[in-house]
Each structure stands twice: as structure tokens, then as C-alpha cells.
């Protein structure tokens, strides 16, 4: 079967194209030990643009996509954030992106394999129709079971299911590592038993949090920490103006502080962060995609003793001086993924959120007429909205709600 889609190829001039593509439907498994299943048909309805798509386009220009293509193919239908309609079940669904021959695709080992719809080895959702493992088409909350048209506001919220699931996973990982990192310190300080000390260690882990960057991943990690740690002091740091929509969202909706460092050098930035926090950071989350993150945390000393550096950016190289790093007993965490459980939690939370206010639409015809231009000059241009999405099939969208 053929379908119209945007897809990546290795080509220095046109790495992203729109046109007729031949669909494939190989059996895939969600987890190791489960049956491989052919996909069932789903119709993409609402699609969001992710920075990963932009990076894949750059890789295509450099002819580096061979390992990303589905087996036997020389193209990859992109897109992994959004909502699809499942005709055989008459319901909307969120595609669980990552699966494979592994017990936990977020933490696969050397003898395990994985795939990601729209990113790595499997076609995604920027198409008129496609096939997905039926076990990987996640349900919306039960109150939406009988929907025939998806409210636009709800679609905008659900487009964040993938990155918000990453944030749920990140919070879980920081709790695990923070607890293991600092419970002995709490035992010594409080003269208490291990179980009690582990609870105190989780609290102290999030005492002073820096989130460096103002993109969606940073917002969602901040939201997760705030939901679960009411007493945490959370400071977002970025170049955006204090009055920008994103900065106002951080302050008004997430109840977090914000610091604009647009005109500050690294030393001035570090001093301003410590002053605003009232001390060194216990957690430093890098989400800006720039090398300045680790310089502020390590070279300028913003991350305190026994602190956690959560490297969530793709691209920057993190370096540190081993002598102070070792004596400060700091930990670097880097893991960008999620499980089905995290995705289901994300779906539930997003439905009752206000994150739809951060999504702007691009017209489908404008996008498919020149997808490369849309990526470079609108979706990821300077001054672009926090999140851009497209109504792929208006038949299933209620624009009035």
C-alpha cells in the first residue's frame, strides 16, 4: 500500500521530501519475550514537530541516515509526536514510540535491540496512514472513549505525550540516583536508620534546582518536580526576556522562578544563579542544547557538593575537572527515554494541563509544499513558537473546542 508522507533520505540538497511512499508492515515486538505482531492501520490526525526531526534532516544532508532507515528501505517517514485514529477500534490513540527485543527499551543492553517509530528503524506519523503494533497504540483516558472528533485544545496537549513522558522518566531517575547518592549523608547527619535517610535524601536532592533552558523538556521536568516536590526551589535560566510567554508560563503556571541571562557572561550568570537560589544547586538540569550548560555547572561552580548534573541536551559535550569533581562527589546523569508506564502517566496529566496554550499551528499545505523551508525558516527559526504542530487530517479534529 502507498501513502503520502514526508520522509527523510540521504541527500545533500533535499534530505526531507513529501510524496508518495510505499508502506511496509514487518512484524515488531513491544518487549522481549512478547509475540511479534504486524501493525494495524492508523490514520495520523495531529502531528507535532520535534527537534529530533530537525537533527535527522541535518544527518540526511550528510548522508548519515543509513542506520535509521527501516530494514531494506532507503527512506524514513518521520514524526513521533501526535495523535492517530485507529479505524478498526474507532478510537484515538497515542503511539508508544519505542519497542524492540529488549526487557526495557529505555535501558537496553548490548545483546538487546530497539526501534523507534519515526526516528530509528520504523516509520512515523507524518503520513496519511501507517501501520503500528496494536500493543503500542495507547488509550486516552476513559472519558474520551467515545470521541469521534478530537477537540483541538486536547490535541495540542496530547502532542506533548512523548516529551512529557521523558520528563516523568527523568524525575524518576533523579529520585533514584539522588536517594542512592545522599542517603548515607542523611544517616550521618540525622543519626537515623537507612529507610528514613532515603526519604530525607530525596527531599534534599531537590532542595535547589536549576533548569538551564526554556524548551519543552525543561518545562516538563520543572512541572514534574513541582508536582511532586512542593517545597523545592526551582529556577529556570535562559536568554528569553522576563516578559516572554515561556517565562510567564514558568512563573504563573509552574510556580517557579525565572532568570534571564541574555546579557551576562558566564561568571555573571553563575553569580546571579547562586544569588537567586540562595545557594549552590543540588540538581542542575541542562536542556538548552548549548555548551555553556556544563561550564556554568562545573567551571563556574554552580553545582554544589553531592549534586546531580542531569544532561538532557543532545549535542553539547560535557567536560569537567576531575579533581574538584571527585572531591565534590558529584554525579552526571544522562538518559533520554521513557517506558509505556511513563507515557500513560504523561497522557493522564496532560489532559488536565494548560500546555495547549504553548502550541501554534502551521498550515499543512504550507508545510508539505516545502518541508525543508518550513523547518528552517518557521518551525525552528529564531523567534519560533515553543511548539509547532500541524492538523494532518482535519476530518477528525473539532476546531471549536
CSV table of C-alpha atoms in Angstrom, one decimal:
chain,number,residue,atom,x,y,z
A,1,UNK,CA,0.0,0.0,0.0
A,2,UNK,CA,1.2,3.5,-0.8
A,3,UNK,CA,0.6,6.7,1.2
A,4,UNK,CA,1.5,10.4,1.0
A,5,UNK,CA,4.1,11.3,3.6
A,6,UNK,CA,7.1,13.4,4.5
A,7,UNK,CA,10.2,11.3,4.7
A,8,UNK,CA,14.0,11.6,5.1
A,9,UNK,CA,16.6,10.4,2.6
A,10,UNK,CA,20.3,10.8,2.3
A,11,UNK,CA,20.6,13.8,0.0
A,12,UNK,CA,22.7,16.9,0.4
A,13,UNK,CA,20.1,19.1,-1.3
A,14,UNK,CA,16.7,17.6,-0.4
A,15,UNK,CA,17.0,15.4,2.7
A,16,UNK,CA,13.4,15.8,3.6
A,17,UNK,CA,10.7,15.3,0.9
A,18,UNK,CA,6.9,15.0,0.6
A,19,UNK,CA,5.4,12.5,-1.8
A,20,UNK,CA,4.0,9.0,-2.4
A,21,UNK,CA,5.7,6.3,-0.3
A,22,UNK,CA,5.4,2.6,-0.3
A,23,UNK,CA,4.4,1.4,3.2
A,24,UNK,CA,5.9,-1.7,4.8
A,25,UNK,CA,4.5,-3.7,7.7
A,26,UNK,CA,7.1,-6.0,9.2
A,27,UNK,CA,6.2,-7.8,12.5
A,28,UNK,CA,7.5,-6.0,15.5
A,29,UNK,CA,7.6,-6.7,19.2
A,30,UNK,CA,6.9,-4.3,22.0
A,31,UNK,CA,9.2,-6.1,24.6
A,32,UNK,CA,11.5,-9.1,24.7
A,33,UNK,CA,9.6,-12.3,25.2
A,34,UNK,CA,6.4,-10.9,23.6
A,35,UNK,CA,5.0,-12.1,20.2
A,36,UNK,CA,6.0,-10.2,17.1
A,37,UNK,CA,2.9,-8.6,15.6
A,38,UNK,CA,2.2,-7.0,12.3
A,39,UNK,CA,0.9,-3.5,12.6
A,40,UNK,CA,-2.7,-2.4,12.3
A,41,UNK,CA,-3.7,0.6,10.3
A,42,UNK,CA,-3.9,4.0,11.9
A,43,UNK,CA,-4.6,7.4,10.5
A,44,UNK,CA,-2.4,10.3,11.8
A,45,UNK,CA,-4.7,13.2,12.9
A,46,UNK,CA,-2.5,15.7,14.6
A,47,UNK,CA,1.4,15.9,14.5
A,48,UNK,CA,4.0,17.8,16.4
A,49,UNK,CA,7.4,18.8,15.3
A,50,UNK,CA,10.4,17.7,17.5
A,51,UNK,CA,14.0,18.8,17.5
A,52,UNK,CA,15.0,15.2,16.7
A,53,UNK,CA,13.3,15.6,13.3
A,54,UNK,CA,15.4,18.6,12.6
A,55,UNK,CA,18.6,16.8,13.6
A,56,UNK,CA,17.6,13.8,11.4
A,57,UNK,CA,17.2,16.3,8.5
A,58,UNK,CA,20.8,17.5,9.1
A,59,UNK,CA,22.0,13.9,9.2
A,60,UNK,CA,20.4,13.3,5.8
A,61,UNK,CA,22.3,16.2,4.3
A,62,UNK,CA,25.5,14.5,5.5
A,63,UNK,CA,24.3,11.0,4.3
A,64,UNK,CA,24.4,9.6,7.8
A,65,UNK,CA,20.9,8.1,7.9
A,66,UNK,CA,21.5,4.6,6.7
A,67,UNK,CA,21.2,3.1,10.2
A,68,UNK,CA,18.0,5.0,10.8
A,69,UNK,CA,16.1,3.6,7.8
A,70,UNK,CA,13.7,0.7,8.2
A,71,UNK,CA,15.4,-2.6,7.2
A,72,UNK,CA,15.6,-2.8,3.4
A,73,UNK,CA,14.5,0.8,2.8
A,74,UNK,CA,16.3,4.0,1.8
A,75,UNK,CA,13.9,6.4,3.5
A,76,UNK,CA,12.3,7.0,6.9
A,77,UNK,CA,8.8,8.5,7.3
A,78,UNK,CA,9.4,11.0,10.2
A,79,UNK,CA,7.3,12.2,13.1
A,80,UNK,CA,6.7,10.7,16.5
A,81,UNK,CA,4.6,13.2,18.4
A,82,UNK,CA,0.9,13.3,18.0
A,83,UNK,CA,-2.5,11.6,17.9
A,84,UNK,CA,-3.8,8.9,15.5
A,85,UNK,CA,-7.2,7.4,14.7
A,86,UNK,CA,-7.5,3.6,14.8
A,87,UNK,CA,-10.3,2.7,12.3
A,88,UNK,CA,-10.6,-0.9,13.4
A,89,UNK,CA,-11.2,0.1,17.0
A,90,UNK,CA,-12.9,3.5,16.3
A,91,UNK,CA,-10.8,5.4,18.8
A,92,UNK,CA,-7.9,7.9,19.1
A,93,UNK,CA,-4.6,6.7,20.3
A,94,UNK,CA,-1.1,7.8,21.2
A,95,UNK,CA,1.7,5.8,19.6
A,96,UNK,CA,4.2,4.3,22.1
A,97,UNK,CA,7.3,5.2,20.2
A,98,UNK,CA,10.0,2.8,21.4
A,99,UNK,CA,9.9,-1.0,21.4
A,100,UNK,CA,12.1,-3.9,20.4
A,101,UNK,CA,13.8,-7.1,21.5
A,102,UNK,CA,14.6,-5.8,25.0
A,103,UNK,CA,13.2,-6.1,28.5
A,104,UNK,CA,13.2,-2.3,28.9
A,105,UNK,CA,13.8,-0.3,25.7
A,106,UNK,CA,14.9,2.7,27.7
A,107,UNK,CA,17.7,0.8,29.3
A,108,UNK,CA,18.6,-1.8,26.6
A,109,UNK,CA,21.9,-3.7,26.9
A,110,UNK,CA,24.4,-4.9,24.3
A,111,UNK,CA,22.5,-8.0,23.4
A,112,UNK,CA,19.2,-6.2,23.0
A,113,UNK,CA,17.7,-4.2,20.2
A,114,UNK,CA,15.2,-1.4,19.9
A,115,UNK,CA,13.3,0.6,17.3
A,116,UNK,CA,11.6,4.0,17.4
A,117,UNK,CA,8.6,4.9,15.2
A,118,UNK,CA,9.6,8.0,13.2
A,119,UNK,CA,13.2,8.1,14.5
A,120,UNK,CA,15.1,4.8,14.2
A,121,UNK,CA,14.2,1.7,12.1
A,122,UNK,CA,10.5,2.3,11.9
A,123,UNK,CA,8.2,4.7,10.0
A,124,UNK,CA,6.5,7.5,11.9
A,125,UNK,CA,3.3,9.6,11.7
A,126,UNK,CA,3.8,12.4,9.2
A,127,UNK,CA,1.7,10.4,6.7
A,128,UNK,CA,-1.9,9.8,5.6
A,129,UNK,CA,-1.8,6.3,7.1
A,130,UNK,CA,0.6,3.8,8.5
A,131,UNK,CA,0.9,0.5,10.5
A,132,UNK,CA,1.7,0.2,14.2
A,133,UNK,CA,2.0,-2.7,16.6
A,134,UNK,CA,-1.5,-2.9,18.2
A,135,UNK,CA,0.0,-3.2,21.7
A,136,UNK,CA,1.7,0.1,21.1
A,137,UNK,CA,-1.4,2.2,20.4
A,138,UNK,CA,-2.1,3.6,23.8
A,139,UNK,CA,-5.6,4.6,25.0
A,140,UNK,CA,-6.7,8.0,26.0
A,141,UNK,CA,-8.4,8.4,29.4
A,142,UNK,CA,-11.7,6.5,29.6
A,143,UNK,CA,-13.8,9.7,29.5
A,144,UNK,CA,-12.6,10.1,25.8
A,145,UNK,CA,-13.6,6.6,24.8
A,146,UNK,CA,-16.5,7.6,22.5
A,147,UNK,CA,-14.9,10.7,20.8
A,148,UNK,CA,-15.4,10.8,17.1
A,149,UNK,CA,-13.7,14.2,16.7
A,150,UNK,CA,-10.8,15.3,18.8
A,151,UNK,CA,-11.0,18.7,20.4
A,152,UNK,CA,-8.2,20.9,19.1
A,153,UNK,CA,-7.2,22.0,22.6
A,154,UNK,CA,-6.9,18.4,23.7
A,155,UNK,CA,-4.9,17.5,20.5
A,156,UNK,CA,-2.5,20.3,21.4
A,157,UNK,CA,-2.0,18.9,24.9
A,158,UNK,CA,-1.5,15.4,23.7
A,159,UNK,CA,1.1,16.3,21.2
A,160,UNK,CA,3.4,16.6,24.2
A,161,UNK,CA,2.9,13.0,25.3
A,162,UNK,CA,6.4,11.9,24.1
A,163,UNK,CA,8.5,14.7,25.7
A,164,UNK,CA,6.4,14.8,28.9
A,165,UNK,CA,6.9,11.0,29.3
A,166,UNK,CA,10.6,11.8,29.1
A,167,UNK,CA,10.2,14.2,31.9
A,168,UNK,CA,8.3,11.7,34.1
A,169,UNK,CA,11.2,9.3,33.4
A,170,UNK,CA,13.8,12.0,34.3
A,171,UNK,CA,12.1,12.8,37.6
A,172,UNK,CA,12.0,9.1,38.5
A,173,UNK,CA,15.7,8.7,37.6
A,174,UNK,CA,16.7,11.8,39.6
A,175,UNK,CA,14.8,10.4,42.6
A,176,UNK,CA,16.5,7.0,42.3
A,177,UNK,CA,20.0,8.5,41.9
A,178,UNK,CA,19.6,11.3,44.4
A,179,UNK,CA,18.4,8.8,47.0
A,180,UNK,CA,21.3,6.4,46.4
A,181,UNK,CA,23.8,9.4,46.2
A,182,UNK,CA,22.9,11.1,49.5
A,183,UNK,CA,21.1,8.7,51.9
A,184,UNK,CA,24.4,8.0,53.8
A,185,UNK,CA,25.0,11.7,54.2
A,186,UNK,CA,21.5,12.0,55.8
A,187,UNK,CA,22.1,8.9,58.0
A,188,UNK,CA,25.3,10.5,59.4
A,189,UNK,CA,23.7,14.0,59.8
A,190,UNK,CA,20.4,12.8,61.3
A,191,UNK,CA,21.6,9.7,63.2
A,192,UNK,CA,18.6,7.8,61.7
A,193,UNK,CA,18.0,4.4,60.0
A,194,UNK,CA,18.5,3.8,56.3
A,195,UNK,CA,14.8,3.8,55.3
A,196,UNK,CA,14.3,7.2,56.9
A,197,UNK,CA,17.5,8.6,55.5
A,198,UNK,CA,16.5,7.6,52.0
A,199,UNK,CA,13.3,9.7,52.3
A,200,UNK,CA,15.3,12.7,53.5
A,201,UNK,CA,17.8,12.2,50.7
A,202,UNK,CA,15.0,12.5,48.1
A,203,UNK,CA,13.9,15.8,49.6
A,204,UNK,CA,17.4,17.2,49.8
A,205,UNK,CA,18.1,16.2,46.2
A,206,UNK,CA,15.5,18.7,45.0
A,207,UNK,CA,16.3,21.5,47.5
A,208,UNK,CA,17.7,23.9,44.9
A,209,UNK,CA,17.1,23.1,41.2
A,210,UNK,CA,18.5,24.8,38.2
A,211,UNK,CA,16.9,24.1,34.8
A,212,UNK,CA,19.1,25.6,32.2
A,213,UNK,CA,17.0,26.2,29.0
A,214,UNK,CA,13.4,27.1,28.3
A,215,UNK,CA,12.3,24.4,25.8
A,216,UNK,CA,9.5,21.8,26.3
A,217,UNK,CA,11.8,19.3,28.0
A,218,UNK,CA,12.9,21.8,30.6
A,219,UNK,CA,9.3,22.9,31.2
A,220,UNK,CA,8.0,19.4,31.7
A,221,UNK,CA,10.9,18.4,34.1
A,222,UNK,CA,10.1,21.5,36.1
A,223,UNK,CA,6.4,20.6,36.1
A,224,UNK,CA,7.2,17.1,37.3
A,225,UNK,CA,9.4,18.3,40.1
A,226,UNK,CA,6.9,21.0,41.2
A,227,UNK,CA,4.0,18.5,41.2
A,228,UNK,CA,6.0,16.1,43.4
A,229,UNK,CA,8.2,18.4,45.5
A,230,UNK,CA,6.1,21.4,46.6
A,231,UNK,CA,9.0,22.7,48.7
A,232,UNK,CA,11.6,22.6,46.0
A,233,UNK,CA,13.2,25.9,44.9
A,234,UNK,CA,13.2,25.7,41.1
A,235,UNK,CA,15.0,28.3,38.9
A,236,UNK,CA,14.7,28.3,35.2
A,237,UNK,CA,17.6,30.1,33.4
A,238,UNK,CA,17.6,31.1,29.8
A,239,UNK,CA,18.1,34.1,27.4
A,240,UNK,CA,14.4,34.8,26.8
A,241,UNK,CA,13.1,38.1,28.1
A,242,UNK,CA,11.3,38.0,31.5
A,243,UNK,CA,8.1,39.1,29.8
A,244,UNK,CA,8.2,36.3,27.1
A,245,UNK,CA,5.3,33.8,27.0
A,246,UNK,CA,7.5,30.9,28.1
A,247,UNK,CA,9.0,32.9,31.1
A,248,UNK,CA,5.5,33.9,32.2
A,249,UNK,CA,4.3,30.3,31.9
A,250,UNK,CA,7.1,29.2,34.2
A,251,UNK,CA,6.3,31.7,36.8
A,252,UNK,CA,2.5,31.6,36.7
A,253,UNK,CA,1.7,28.0,35.8
A,254,UNK,CA,4.7,26.1,37.3
A,255,UNK,CA,5.2,28.4,40.3
A,256,UNK,CA,9.0,28.5,39.5
A,257,UNK,CA,11.5,31.4,39.4
A,258,UNK,CA,13.0,32.7,36.2
A,259,UNK,CA,16.3,34.4,35.5
A,260,UNK,CA,17.1,36.0,32.1
A,261,UNK,CA,20.8,35.9,31.4
A,262,UNK,CA,20.8,37.3,27.9
A,263,UNK,CA,23.4,40.0,28.5
A,264,UNK,CA,25.5,38.2,31.1
A,265,UNK,CA,28.8,36.4,30.7
A,266,UNK,CA,29.5,33.0,32.3
A,267,UNK,CA,30.8,34.4,35.6
A,268,UNK,CA,28.0,36.9,35.9
A,269,UNK,CA,25.4,34.1,35.1
A,270,UNK,CA,26.8,31.8,37.7
A,271,UNK,CA,26.8,34.5,40.4
A,272,UNK,CA,23.2,35.5,39.5
A,273,UNK,CA,22.0,31.9,39.7
A,274,UNK,CA,23.6,31.3,43.1
A,275,UNK,CA,22.2,34.6,44.5
A,276,UNK,CA,18.7,33.8,43.1
A,277,UNK,CA,18.7,30.3,44.5
A,278,UNK,CA,20.2,31.2,47.8
A,279,UNK,CA,23.0,28.7,47.5
A,280,UNK,CA,24.6,26.2,45.1
A,281,UNK,CA,22.4,23.9,43.1
A,282,UNK,CA,21.6,20.4,44.3
A,283,UNK,CA,20.4,19.5,40.8
A,284,UNK,CA,21.4,21.1,37.6
A,285,UNK,CA,19.4,20.1,34.5
A,286,UNK,CA,20.9,21.1,31.2
A,287,UNK,CA,18.2,21.4,28.5
A,288,UNK,CA,19.4,24.4,26.3
A,289,UNK,CA,21.4,22.4,23.8
A,290,UNK,CA,24.5,24.7,24.3
A,291,UNK,CA,27.9,24.0,25.7
A,292,UNK,CA,27.5,26.8,28.3
A,293,UNK,CA,25.4,24.5,30.5
A,294,UNK,CA,28.3,22.4,31.8
A,295,UNK,CA,30.6,25.4,32.0
A,296,UNK,CA,28.2,27.2,34.4
A,297,UNK,CA,27.7,24.0,36.4
A,298,UNK,CA,31.3,22.8,36.7
A,299,UNK,CA,33.8,25.5,35.6
A,300,UNK,CA,31.8,28.3,37.4
A,301,UNK,CA,30.9,26.1,40.3
A,302,UNK,CA,27.1,26.5,40.3
A,303,UNK,CA,26.6,22.7,41.1
A,304,UNK,CA,27.2,22.1,44.7
A,305,UNK,CA,28.8,19.2,46.6
A,306,UNK,CA,27.0,15.8,46.2
A,307,UNK,CA,24.9,17.4,43.4
A,308,UNK,CA,23.4,15.8,40.3
A,309,UNK,CA,24.1,17.1,36.8
A,310,UNK,CA,21.2,15.9,34.5
A,311,UNK,CA,22.4,16.2,30.9
A,312,UNK,CA,19.3,16.3,28.9
A,313,UNK,CA,20.6,18.2,25.8
A,314,UNK,CA,21.6,16.5,22.6
A,315,UNK,CA,24.7,17.9,21.0
A,316,UNK,CA,26.9,19.5,23.8
A,317,UNK,CA,30.0,17.8,25.1
A,318,UNK,CA,30.1,17.8,28.8
A,319,UNK,CA,33.6,18.2,30.4
A,320,UNK,CA,34.8,18.7,34.0
A,321,UNK,CA,37.9,19.0,36.0
A,322,UNK,CA,38.4,15.6,37.7
A,323,UNK,CA,40.0,16.9,40.9
A,324,UNK,CA,37.1,19.1,42.1
A,325,UNK,CA,34.5,16.8,40.5
A,326,UNK,CA,35.8,13.9,42.5
A,327,UNK,CA,36.1,15.7,45.8
A,328,UNK,CA,32.7,17.3,45.5
A,329,UNK,CA,31.2,13.8,45.0
A,330,UNK,CA,29.0,14.9,42.1
A,331,UNK,CA,27.1,12.6,39.7
A,332,UNK,CA,26.4,13.1,36.0
A,333,UNK,CA,23.1,11.6,34.8
A,334,UNK,CA,22.3,11.2,31.1
A,335,UNK,CA,19.3,9.2,29.9
A,336,UNK,CA,16.6,10.3,27.4
A,337,UNK,CA,13.8,7.9,27.1
A,338,UNK,CA,10.6,6.5,28.8
A,339,UNK,CA,8.5,3.4,29.2
A,340,UNK,CA,4.9,2.7,28.5
A,341,UNK,CA,4.1,3.5,32.1
A,342,UNK,CA,5.7,6.9,31.8
A,343,UNK,CA,3.8,7.6,28.6
A,344,UNK,CA,0.4,6.6,30.2
A,345,UNK,CA,1.2,8.9,33.2
A,346,UNK,CA,2.0,11.7,30.8
A,347,UNK,CA,-1.3,11.3,28.8
A,348,UNK,CA,-3.3,11.5,32.0
A,349,UNK,CA,-1.5,14.6,33.3
A,350,UNK,CA,-1.5,16.4,30.0
A,351,UNK,CA,-5.3,16.1,29.5
A,352,UNK,CA,-5.8,18.3,32.6
A,353,UNK,CA,-3.0,20.7,31.9
A,354,UNK,CA,-2.7,24.2,30.2
A,355,UNK,CA,0.2,23.2,27.9
A,356,UNK,CA,-2.1,23.6,24.9
A,357,UNK,CA,-1.5,27.4,25.2
A,358,UNK,CA,2.1,26.9,24.1
A,359,UNK,CA,1.3,25.2,20.8
A,360,UNK,CA,1.0,27.1,17.5
A,361,UNK,CA,-0.1,25.6,14.2
A,362,UNK,CA,1.4,25.6,10.8
A,363,UNK,CA,-0.9,25.1,7.8
A,364,UNK,CA,-0.5,21.6,6.3
A,365,UNK,CA,-0.3,22.8,2.7
A,366,UNK,CA,2.4,25.3,3.6
A,367,UNK,CA,4.4,22.5,5.3
A,368,UNK,CA,4.2,19.9,2.6
A,369,UNK,CA,4.8,22.3,-0.2
A,370,UNK,CA,8.3,22.9,1.1
A,371,UNK,CA,9.0,21.0,4.3
A,372,UNK,CA,12.7,22.0,4.4
A,373,UNK,CA,11.9,25.7,4.2
A,374,UNK,CA,9.2,25.2,6.9
A,375,UNK,CA,11.7,23.5,9.3
A,376,UNK,CA,14.5,26.1,8.7
A,377,UNK,CA,12.6,29.3,8.4
A,378,UNK,CA,9.5,28.9,10.6
A,379,UNK,CA,9.4,25.8,12.9
A,380,UNK,CA,13.0,26.1,14.1
A,381,UNK,CA,13.8,29.7,13.2
A,382,UNK,CA,14.8,32.4,15.6
A,383,UNK,CA,11.6,33.6,17.4
A,384,UNK,CA,9.7,30.3,16.5
A,385,UNK,CA,7.0,29.3,19.0
A,386,UNK,CA,7.8,26.9,21.8
A,387,UNK,CA,5.9,24.1,19.9
A,388,UNK,CA,4.6,23.9,16.4
A,389,UNK,CA,2.1,21.3,15.2
A,390,UNK,CA,0.0,20.6,12.2
A,391,UNK,CA,-3.5,19.3,11.7
A,392,UNK,CA,-2.8,16.3,9.4
A,393,UNK,CA,-6.3,15.1,8.9
A,394,UNK,CA,-9.0,17.8,9.8
A,395,UNK,CA,-11.8,15.3,9.4
A,396,UNK,CA,-11.1,14.1,12.9
A,397,UNK,CA,-10.5,17.5,14.6
A,398,UNK,CA,-13.1,19.7,16.3
A,399,UNK,CA,-11.5,23.2,15.9
A,400,UNK,CA,-14.2,24.8,18.1
A,401,UNK,CA,-13.1,23.0,21.3
